[in-house]
Tab-separated table of C-alpha atoms and ligand atoms in Angstrom:
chain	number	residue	atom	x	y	z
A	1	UNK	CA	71.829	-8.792	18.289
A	2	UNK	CA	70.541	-6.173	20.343
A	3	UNK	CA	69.617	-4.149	17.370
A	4	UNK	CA	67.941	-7.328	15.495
A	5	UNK	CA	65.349	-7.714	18.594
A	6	UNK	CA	64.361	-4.259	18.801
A	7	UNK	CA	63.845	-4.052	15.142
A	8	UNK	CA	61.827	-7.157	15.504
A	9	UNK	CA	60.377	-6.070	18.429
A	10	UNK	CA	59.223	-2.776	16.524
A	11	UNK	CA	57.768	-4.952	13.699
A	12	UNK	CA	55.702	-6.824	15.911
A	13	UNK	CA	54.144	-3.668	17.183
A	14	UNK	CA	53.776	-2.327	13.581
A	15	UNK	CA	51.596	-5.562	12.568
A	16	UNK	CA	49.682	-5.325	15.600
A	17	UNK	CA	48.999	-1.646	15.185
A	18	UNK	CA	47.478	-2.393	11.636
A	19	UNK	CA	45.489	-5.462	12.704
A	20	UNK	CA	43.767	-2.948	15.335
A	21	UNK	CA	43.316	-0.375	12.644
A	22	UNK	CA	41.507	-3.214	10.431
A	23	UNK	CA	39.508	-4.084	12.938
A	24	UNK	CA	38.320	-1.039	13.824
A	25	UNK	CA	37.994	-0.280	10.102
A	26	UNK	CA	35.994	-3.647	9.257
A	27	UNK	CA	33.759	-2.969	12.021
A	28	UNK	CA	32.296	0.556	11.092
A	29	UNK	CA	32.158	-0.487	7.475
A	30	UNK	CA	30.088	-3.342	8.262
A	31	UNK	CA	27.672	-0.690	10.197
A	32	UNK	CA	25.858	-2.393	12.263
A	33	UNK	CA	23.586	0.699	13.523
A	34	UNK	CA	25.702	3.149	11.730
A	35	UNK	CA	23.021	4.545	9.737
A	36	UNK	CA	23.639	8.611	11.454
A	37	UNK	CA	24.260	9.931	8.389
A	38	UNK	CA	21.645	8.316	6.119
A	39	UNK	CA	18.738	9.871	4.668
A	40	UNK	CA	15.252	8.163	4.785
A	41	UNK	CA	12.451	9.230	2.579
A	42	UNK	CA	8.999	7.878	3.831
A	43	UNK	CA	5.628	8.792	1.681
A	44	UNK	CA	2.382	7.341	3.565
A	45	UNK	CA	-0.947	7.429	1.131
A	46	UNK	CA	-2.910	9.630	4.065
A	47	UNK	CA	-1.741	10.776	7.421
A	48	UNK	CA	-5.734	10.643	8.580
A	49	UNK	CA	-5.819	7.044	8.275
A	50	UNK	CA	-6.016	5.377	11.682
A	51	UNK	CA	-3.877	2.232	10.812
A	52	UNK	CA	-1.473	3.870	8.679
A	53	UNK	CA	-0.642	6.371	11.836
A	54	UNK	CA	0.348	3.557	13.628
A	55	UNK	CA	2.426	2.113	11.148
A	56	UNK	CA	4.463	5.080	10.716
A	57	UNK	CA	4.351	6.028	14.381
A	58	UNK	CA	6.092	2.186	15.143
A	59	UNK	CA	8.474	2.762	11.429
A	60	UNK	CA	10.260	6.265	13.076
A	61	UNK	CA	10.602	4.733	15.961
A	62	UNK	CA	12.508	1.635	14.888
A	63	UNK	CA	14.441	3.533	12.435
A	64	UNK	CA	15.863	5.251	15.259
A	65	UNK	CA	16.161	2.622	17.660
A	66	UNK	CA	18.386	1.094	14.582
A	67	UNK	CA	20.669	4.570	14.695
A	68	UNK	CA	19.004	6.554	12.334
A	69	UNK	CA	18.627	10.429	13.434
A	70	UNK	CA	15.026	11.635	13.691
A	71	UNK	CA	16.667	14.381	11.146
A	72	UNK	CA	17.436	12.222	8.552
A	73	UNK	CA	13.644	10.551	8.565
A	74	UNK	CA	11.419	12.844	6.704
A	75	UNK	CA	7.684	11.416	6.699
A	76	UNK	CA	5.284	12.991	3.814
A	77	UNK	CA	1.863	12.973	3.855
A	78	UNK	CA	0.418	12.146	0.366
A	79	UNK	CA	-3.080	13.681	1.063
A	80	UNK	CA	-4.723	11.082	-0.707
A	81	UNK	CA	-3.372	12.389	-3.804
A	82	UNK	CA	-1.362	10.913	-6.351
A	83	UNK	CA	0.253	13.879	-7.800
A	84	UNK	CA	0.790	15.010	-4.829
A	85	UNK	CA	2.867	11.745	-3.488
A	86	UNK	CA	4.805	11.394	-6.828
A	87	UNK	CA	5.721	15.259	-6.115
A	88	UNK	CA	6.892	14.384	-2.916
A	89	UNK	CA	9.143	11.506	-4.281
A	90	UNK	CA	11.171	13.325	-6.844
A	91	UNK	CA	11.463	15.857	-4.191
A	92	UNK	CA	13.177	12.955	-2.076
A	93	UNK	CA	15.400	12.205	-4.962
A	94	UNK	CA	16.139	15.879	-6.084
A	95	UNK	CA	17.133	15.730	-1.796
A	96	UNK	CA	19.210	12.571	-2.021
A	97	UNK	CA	17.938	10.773	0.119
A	98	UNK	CA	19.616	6.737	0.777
A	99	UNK	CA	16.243	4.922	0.315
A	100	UNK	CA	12.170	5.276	0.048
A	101	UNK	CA	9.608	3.492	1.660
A	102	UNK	CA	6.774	4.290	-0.386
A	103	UNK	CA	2.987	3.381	0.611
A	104	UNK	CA	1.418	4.280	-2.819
A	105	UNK	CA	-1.709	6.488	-2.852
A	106	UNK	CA	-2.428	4.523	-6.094
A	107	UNK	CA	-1.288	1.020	-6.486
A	108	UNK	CA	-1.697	1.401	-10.182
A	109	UNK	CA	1.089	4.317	-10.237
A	110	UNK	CA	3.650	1.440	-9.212
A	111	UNK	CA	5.395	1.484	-12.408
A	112	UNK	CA	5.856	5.026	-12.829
A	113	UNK	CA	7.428	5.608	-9.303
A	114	UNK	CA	9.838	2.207	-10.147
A	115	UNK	CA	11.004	3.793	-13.224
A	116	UNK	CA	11.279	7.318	-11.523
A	117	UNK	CA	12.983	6.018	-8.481
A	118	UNK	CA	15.210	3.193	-10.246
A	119	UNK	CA	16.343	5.775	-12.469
A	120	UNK	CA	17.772	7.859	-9.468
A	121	UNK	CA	19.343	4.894	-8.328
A	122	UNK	CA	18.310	4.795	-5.110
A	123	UNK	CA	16.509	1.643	-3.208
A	124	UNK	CA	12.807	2.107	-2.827
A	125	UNK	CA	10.724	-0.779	-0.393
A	126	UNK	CA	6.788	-0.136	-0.760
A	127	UNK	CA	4.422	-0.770	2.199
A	128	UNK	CA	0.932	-1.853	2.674
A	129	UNK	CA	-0.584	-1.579	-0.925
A	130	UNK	CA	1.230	-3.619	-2.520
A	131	UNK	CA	1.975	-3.541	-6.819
A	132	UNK	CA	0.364	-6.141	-9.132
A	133	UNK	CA	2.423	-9.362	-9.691
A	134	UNK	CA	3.556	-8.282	-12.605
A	135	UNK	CA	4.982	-5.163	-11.255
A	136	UNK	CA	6.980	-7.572	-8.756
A	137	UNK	CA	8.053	-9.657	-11.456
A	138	UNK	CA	9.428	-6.777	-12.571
A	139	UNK	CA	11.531	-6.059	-10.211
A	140	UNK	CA	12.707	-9.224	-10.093
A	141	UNK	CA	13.880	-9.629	-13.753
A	142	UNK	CA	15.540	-6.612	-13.593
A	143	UNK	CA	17.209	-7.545	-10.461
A	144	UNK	CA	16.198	-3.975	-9.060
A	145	UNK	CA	16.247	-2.497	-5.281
A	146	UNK	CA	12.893	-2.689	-4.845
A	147	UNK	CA	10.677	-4.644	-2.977
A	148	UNK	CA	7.319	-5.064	-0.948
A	149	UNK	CA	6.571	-5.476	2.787
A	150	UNK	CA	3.493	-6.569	3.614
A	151	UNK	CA	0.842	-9.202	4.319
A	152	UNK	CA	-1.772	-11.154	2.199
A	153	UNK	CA	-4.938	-9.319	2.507
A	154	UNK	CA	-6.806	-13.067	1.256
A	155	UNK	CA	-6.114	-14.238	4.667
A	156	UNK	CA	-7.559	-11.366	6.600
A	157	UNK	CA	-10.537	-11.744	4.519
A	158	UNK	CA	-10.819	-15.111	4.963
A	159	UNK	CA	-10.197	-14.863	9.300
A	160	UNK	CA	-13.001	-12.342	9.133
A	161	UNK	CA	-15.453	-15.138	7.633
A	162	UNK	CA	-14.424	-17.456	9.999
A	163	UNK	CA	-14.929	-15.313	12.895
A	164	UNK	CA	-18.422	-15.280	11.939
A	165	UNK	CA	-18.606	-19.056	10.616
A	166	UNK	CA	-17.327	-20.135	13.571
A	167	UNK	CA	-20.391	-19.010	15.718
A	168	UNK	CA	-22.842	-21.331	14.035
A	169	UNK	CA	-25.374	-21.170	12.060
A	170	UNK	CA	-28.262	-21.280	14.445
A	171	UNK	CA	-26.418	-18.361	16.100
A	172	UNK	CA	-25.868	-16.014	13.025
A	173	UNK	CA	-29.093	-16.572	11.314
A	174	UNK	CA	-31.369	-15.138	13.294
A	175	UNK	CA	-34.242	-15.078	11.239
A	176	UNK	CA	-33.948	-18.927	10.623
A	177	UNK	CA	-34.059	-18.876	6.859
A	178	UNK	CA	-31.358	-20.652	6.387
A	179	UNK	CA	-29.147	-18.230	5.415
A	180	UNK	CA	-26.872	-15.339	6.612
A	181	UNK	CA	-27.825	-11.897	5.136
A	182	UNK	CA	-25.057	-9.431	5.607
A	183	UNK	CA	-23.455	-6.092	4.800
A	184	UNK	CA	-20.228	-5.352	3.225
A	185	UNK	CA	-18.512	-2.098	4.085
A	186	UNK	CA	-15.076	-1.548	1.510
A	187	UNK	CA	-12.214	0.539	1.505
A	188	UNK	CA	-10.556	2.116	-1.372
A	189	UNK	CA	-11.770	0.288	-3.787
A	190	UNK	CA	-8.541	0.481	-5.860
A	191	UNK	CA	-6.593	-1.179	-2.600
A	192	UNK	CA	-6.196	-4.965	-2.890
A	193	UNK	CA	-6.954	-5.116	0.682
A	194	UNK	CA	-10.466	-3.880	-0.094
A	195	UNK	CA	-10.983	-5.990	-2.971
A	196	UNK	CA	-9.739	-9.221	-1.489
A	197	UNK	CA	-11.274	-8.625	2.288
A	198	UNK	CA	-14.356	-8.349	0.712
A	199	UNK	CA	-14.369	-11.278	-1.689
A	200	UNK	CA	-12.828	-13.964	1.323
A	201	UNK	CA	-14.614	-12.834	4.022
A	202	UNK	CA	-17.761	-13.965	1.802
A	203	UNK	CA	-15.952	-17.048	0.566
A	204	UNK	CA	-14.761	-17.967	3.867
A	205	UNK	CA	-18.763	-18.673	5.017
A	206	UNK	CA	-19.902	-20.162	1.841
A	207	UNK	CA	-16.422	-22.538	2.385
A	208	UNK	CA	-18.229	-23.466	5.944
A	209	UNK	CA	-21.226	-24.524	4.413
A	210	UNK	CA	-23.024	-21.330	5.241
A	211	UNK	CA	-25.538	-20.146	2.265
A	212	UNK	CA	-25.107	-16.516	1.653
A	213	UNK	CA	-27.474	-13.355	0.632
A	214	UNK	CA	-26.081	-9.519	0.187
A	215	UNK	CA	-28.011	-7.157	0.835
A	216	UNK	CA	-25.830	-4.256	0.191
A	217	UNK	CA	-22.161	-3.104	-0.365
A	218	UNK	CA	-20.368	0.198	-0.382
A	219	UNK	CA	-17.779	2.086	-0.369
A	220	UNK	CA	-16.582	3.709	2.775
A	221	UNK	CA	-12.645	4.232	1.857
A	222	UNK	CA	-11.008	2.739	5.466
A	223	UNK	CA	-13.172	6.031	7.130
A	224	UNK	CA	-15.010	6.006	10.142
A	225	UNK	CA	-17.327	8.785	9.684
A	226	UNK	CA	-18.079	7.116	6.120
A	227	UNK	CA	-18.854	3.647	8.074
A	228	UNK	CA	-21.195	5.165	10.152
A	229	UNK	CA	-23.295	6.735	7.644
A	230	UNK	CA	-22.920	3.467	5.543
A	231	UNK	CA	-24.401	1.008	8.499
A	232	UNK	CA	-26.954	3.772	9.634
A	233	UNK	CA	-28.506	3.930	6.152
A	234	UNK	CA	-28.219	-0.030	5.651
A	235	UNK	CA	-29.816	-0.532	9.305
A	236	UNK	CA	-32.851	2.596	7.847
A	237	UNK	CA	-33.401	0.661	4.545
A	238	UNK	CA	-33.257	-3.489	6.257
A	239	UNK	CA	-33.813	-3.471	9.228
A	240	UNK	CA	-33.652	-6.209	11.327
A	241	UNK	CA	-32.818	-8.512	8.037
A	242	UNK	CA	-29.298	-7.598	8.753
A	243	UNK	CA	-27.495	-10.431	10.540
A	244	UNK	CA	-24.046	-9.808	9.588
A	245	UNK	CA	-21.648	-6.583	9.608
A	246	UNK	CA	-18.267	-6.914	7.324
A	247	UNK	CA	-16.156	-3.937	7.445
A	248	UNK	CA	-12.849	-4.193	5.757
A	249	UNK	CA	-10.967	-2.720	8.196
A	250	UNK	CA	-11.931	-1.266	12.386
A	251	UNK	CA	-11.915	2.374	11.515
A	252	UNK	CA	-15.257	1.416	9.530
A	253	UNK	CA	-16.346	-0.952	12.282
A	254	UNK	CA	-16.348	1.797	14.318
A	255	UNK	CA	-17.928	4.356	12.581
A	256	UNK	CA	-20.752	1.046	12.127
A	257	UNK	CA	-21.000	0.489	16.386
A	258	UNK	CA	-22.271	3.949	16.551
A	259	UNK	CA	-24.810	3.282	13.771
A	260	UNK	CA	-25.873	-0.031	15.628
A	261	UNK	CA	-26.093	1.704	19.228
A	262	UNK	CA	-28.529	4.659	17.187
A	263	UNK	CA	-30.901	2.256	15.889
A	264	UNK	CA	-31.256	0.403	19.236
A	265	UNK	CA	-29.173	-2.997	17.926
A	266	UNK	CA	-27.057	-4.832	19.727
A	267	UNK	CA	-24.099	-6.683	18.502
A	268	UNK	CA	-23.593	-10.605	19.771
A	269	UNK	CA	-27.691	-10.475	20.755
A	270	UNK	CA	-29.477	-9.263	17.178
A	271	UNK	CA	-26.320	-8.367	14.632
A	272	UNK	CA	-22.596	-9.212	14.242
A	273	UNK	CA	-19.774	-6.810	13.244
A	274	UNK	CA	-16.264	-7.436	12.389
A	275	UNK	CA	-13.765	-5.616	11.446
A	276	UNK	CA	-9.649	-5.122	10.388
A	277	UNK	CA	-6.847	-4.339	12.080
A	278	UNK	CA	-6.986	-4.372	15.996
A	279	UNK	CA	-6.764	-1.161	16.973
A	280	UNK	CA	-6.911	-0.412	20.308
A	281	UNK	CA	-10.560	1.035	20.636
A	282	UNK	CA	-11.572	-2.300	18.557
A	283	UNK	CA	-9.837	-5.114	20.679
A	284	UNK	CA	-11.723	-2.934	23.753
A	285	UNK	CA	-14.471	-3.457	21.563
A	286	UNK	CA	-13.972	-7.077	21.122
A	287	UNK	CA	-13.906	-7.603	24.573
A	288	UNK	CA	-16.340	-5.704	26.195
A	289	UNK	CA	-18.633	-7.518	23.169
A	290	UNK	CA	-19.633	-4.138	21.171
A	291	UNK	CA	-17.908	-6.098	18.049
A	292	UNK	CA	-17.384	-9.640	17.576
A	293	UNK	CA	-14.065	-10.199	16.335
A	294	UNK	CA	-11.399	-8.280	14.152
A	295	UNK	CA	-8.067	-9.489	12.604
A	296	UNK	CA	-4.829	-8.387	13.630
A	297	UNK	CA	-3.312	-6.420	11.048
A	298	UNK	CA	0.394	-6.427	11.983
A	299	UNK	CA	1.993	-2.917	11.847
A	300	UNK	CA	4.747	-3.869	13.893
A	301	UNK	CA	6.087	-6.816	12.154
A	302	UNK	CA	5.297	-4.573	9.034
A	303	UNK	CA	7.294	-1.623	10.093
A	304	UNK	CA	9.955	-3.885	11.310
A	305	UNK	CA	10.332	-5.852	8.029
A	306	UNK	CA	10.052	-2.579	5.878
A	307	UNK	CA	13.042	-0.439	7.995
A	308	UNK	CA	15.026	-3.911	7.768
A	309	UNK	CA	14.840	-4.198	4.285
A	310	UNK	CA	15.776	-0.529	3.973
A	311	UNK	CA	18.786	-1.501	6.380
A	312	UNK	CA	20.016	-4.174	3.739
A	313	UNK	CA	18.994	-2.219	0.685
A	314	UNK	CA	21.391	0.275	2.383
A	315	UNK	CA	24.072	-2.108	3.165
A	316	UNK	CA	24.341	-3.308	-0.162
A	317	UNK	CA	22.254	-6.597	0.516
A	318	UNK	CA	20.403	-8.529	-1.137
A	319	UNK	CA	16.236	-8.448	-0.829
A	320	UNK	CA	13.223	-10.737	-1.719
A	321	UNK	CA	10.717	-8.766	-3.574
A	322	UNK	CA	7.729	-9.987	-1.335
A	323	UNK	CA	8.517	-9.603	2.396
A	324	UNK	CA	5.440	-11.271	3.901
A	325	UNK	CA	3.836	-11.061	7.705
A	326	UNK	CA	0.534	-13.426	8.950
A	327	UNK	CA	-2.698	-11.692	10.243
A	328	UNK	CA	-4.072	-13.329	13.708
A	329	UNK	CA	-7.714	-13.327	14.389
A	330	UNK	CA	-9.021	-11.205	17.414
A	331	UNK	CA	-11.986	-13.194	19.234
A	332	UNK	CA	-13.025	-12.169	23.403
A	333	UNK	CA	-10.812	-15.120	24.080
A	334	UNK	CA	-7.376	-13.759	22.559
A	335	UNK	CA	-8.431	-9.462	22.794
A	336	UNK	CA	-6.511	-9.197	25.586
A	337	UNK	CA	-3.573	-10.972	24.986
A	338	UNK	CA	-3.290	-8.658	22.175
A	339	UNK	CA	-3.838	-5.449	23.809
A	340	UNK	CA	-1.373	-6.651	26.328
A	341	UNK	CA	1.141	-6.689	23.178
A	342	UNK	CA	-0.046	-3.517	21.716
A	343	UNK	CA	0.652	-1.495	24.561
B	1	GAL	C1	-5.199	-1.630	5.282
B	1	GAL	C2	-5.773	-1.304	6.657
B	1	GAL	C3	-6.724	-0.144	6.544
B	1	GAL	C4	-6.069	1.019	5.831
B	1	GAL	C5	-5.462	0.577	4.520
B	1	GAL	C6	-4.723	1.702	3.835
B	1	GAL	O1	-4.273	-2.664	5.387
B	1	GAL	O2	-6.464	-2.425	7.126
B	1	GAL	O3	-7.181	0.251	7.814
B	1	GAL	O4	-5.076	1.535	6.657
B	1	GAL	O5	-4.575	-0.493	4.749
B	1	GAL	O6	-4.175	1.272	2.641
């Protein structure tokens, strides 16, 4: 008898001993923040560009609030350069690295770096210019790793217009012709975010009623310095026919304050500006009134949505193709609030 309870007794503890074990087990498979030992392979189009600095400033640091070592996150700077970036990549893959979060230097190279990274077999999430439809189609028919993480550049475009809408037209046109002559400043031209910032912003006024004349449009690829020369040689060639200031993203919108101050302008008295983004300097801007209103370009929620979808690519989940995010507009009544959450 004595014998048949100890032997139970001993089979108790056995059972319980394994259930522990499984639990332990189940728990560090499962891996909630048990990324230590993975590799992260990160290739950003230009390390120059403003925005894209903060983006992979907030991406590192959420990676490794998540529990990936600062080690194991190797950020590449593509130089601008194609070759250059899809260098970089198969030198990820020739590394071995547990996923790629790629923001293309080309969008148009999308289907090359699938194939190339598909091939390897490793997960790949692209950021901020995002693939043609087709390209995400794709993806989706093949029922690949990849995906994109980022937001509609239409609505930017079309919060930018507003902005400006939303003053009136007695207050924009302040040569009382009826219409609102303005300046467009692009980025990369080959970046949906140009081409769609520019074509809503526009659309968003004539949408409001507002009749519309261009009187010039250029190219000044997201750069500040390029902005500024841009605006100073619109302001040179017309003048006080100028009412209205698009740049496609702040960096620009910068570089076209300085070119305003120069030629003795002011903006909210005899020109408007807005701009992309809300960086820091710009929401100052914004509120101290030396722009009129920019668009809150998320990089947190995008950073956030991108290292999460790495997470799951990692943990064998499954991923939409299009991970989406909403721009805010930035107006003197809200500039604050979002400085407050910037900082
Ligand atoms: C845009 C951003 C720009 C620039 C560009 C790079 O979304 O507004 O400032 O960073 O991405 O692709």
């Amino acid at each position: 008898m004595k014998k048949r309870i100890i032997s139970l007794l001993m089979a108790t503890l056995m059972v319980a001993t394994l259930l522990i074990g499984c639990g332990e087990n189940s728990s560090s498979n499962s891996g909630s923040g048990d990324y230590a030992d993975k590799k992260v392979g990160i290739c950003i189009y230009q390390f120059s560009d403003n925005f894209m600095t903060l983006y992979r400033t907030e991406l590192e640091a959420y990676l490794i609030s998540l529990g990936f070592k600062k080690e194991n996150i190797v950020i590449q700077d593509g130089a601008n350069d194609q070759a250059t970036q899809t260098q970089q990549i198969q030198n990820f893959i020739a590394d071995g690295v547990d996923v790629l979060i790629v923001n293309l230097v080309n969008s148009s190279s999308a289907a090359t770096i699938t194939d190339i990274v598909v091939a390897a077999n490793i997960p790949l999430v692209y950021i901020n210019r995002e693939p043609s439809e087709d390209e995400e189609n794709r993806w989706k028919e093949n029922n690949w790793n990849v995906c994109y993480v980022g937001c509609d550049a239409r609505q930017s475009g079309t919060m930018q217009g507003e902005i400006i809408a939303d003053l009136g037209l007695d207050k924009v046109d302040l040569n009382g012709d009826g219409k609102i002559q303005y300046i467009m400043v692009e980025g990369d031209p080959e970046n949906i975010d140009a081409q769609y910032r520019t074509e809503f912003s526009v659309k968003a006024l004539v949408d409001a009623g507002f009749e519309v004349d261009e009187l010039d449009d250029q190219v000044g690829n997201w750069d500040q310095v390029q902005g500024q020369t841009i605006v100073a040689n619109a302001l040179a060639a017309y003048g006080e026919k100028i009412e209205v200031v698009f740049c496609n993203n702040d960096a620009m919108a910068l570089g076209a304050i300085q070119a305003i101050e120069a030629a003795g302008r002011t903006v909210g008295t005899d020109i408007f500006l807005v701009g992309v983004d809300a960086l820091v300097e710009a929401c100052e801007d914004v509120l101290s009134g030396k722009m009129t209103g920019t668009v809150f370009n998320d990089h947190i929620a995008q950073a956030h949505g991108a290292a999460d979808c790495a997470v799951k690519f990692i943990k064998g989940e499954k991923v939409d193709v299009y991970v989406g995010c909403d721009y805010k507009k930035v107006t003197p009544d809200n500039a604050q609030e979002i400085l407050d959450a910037l900082k």
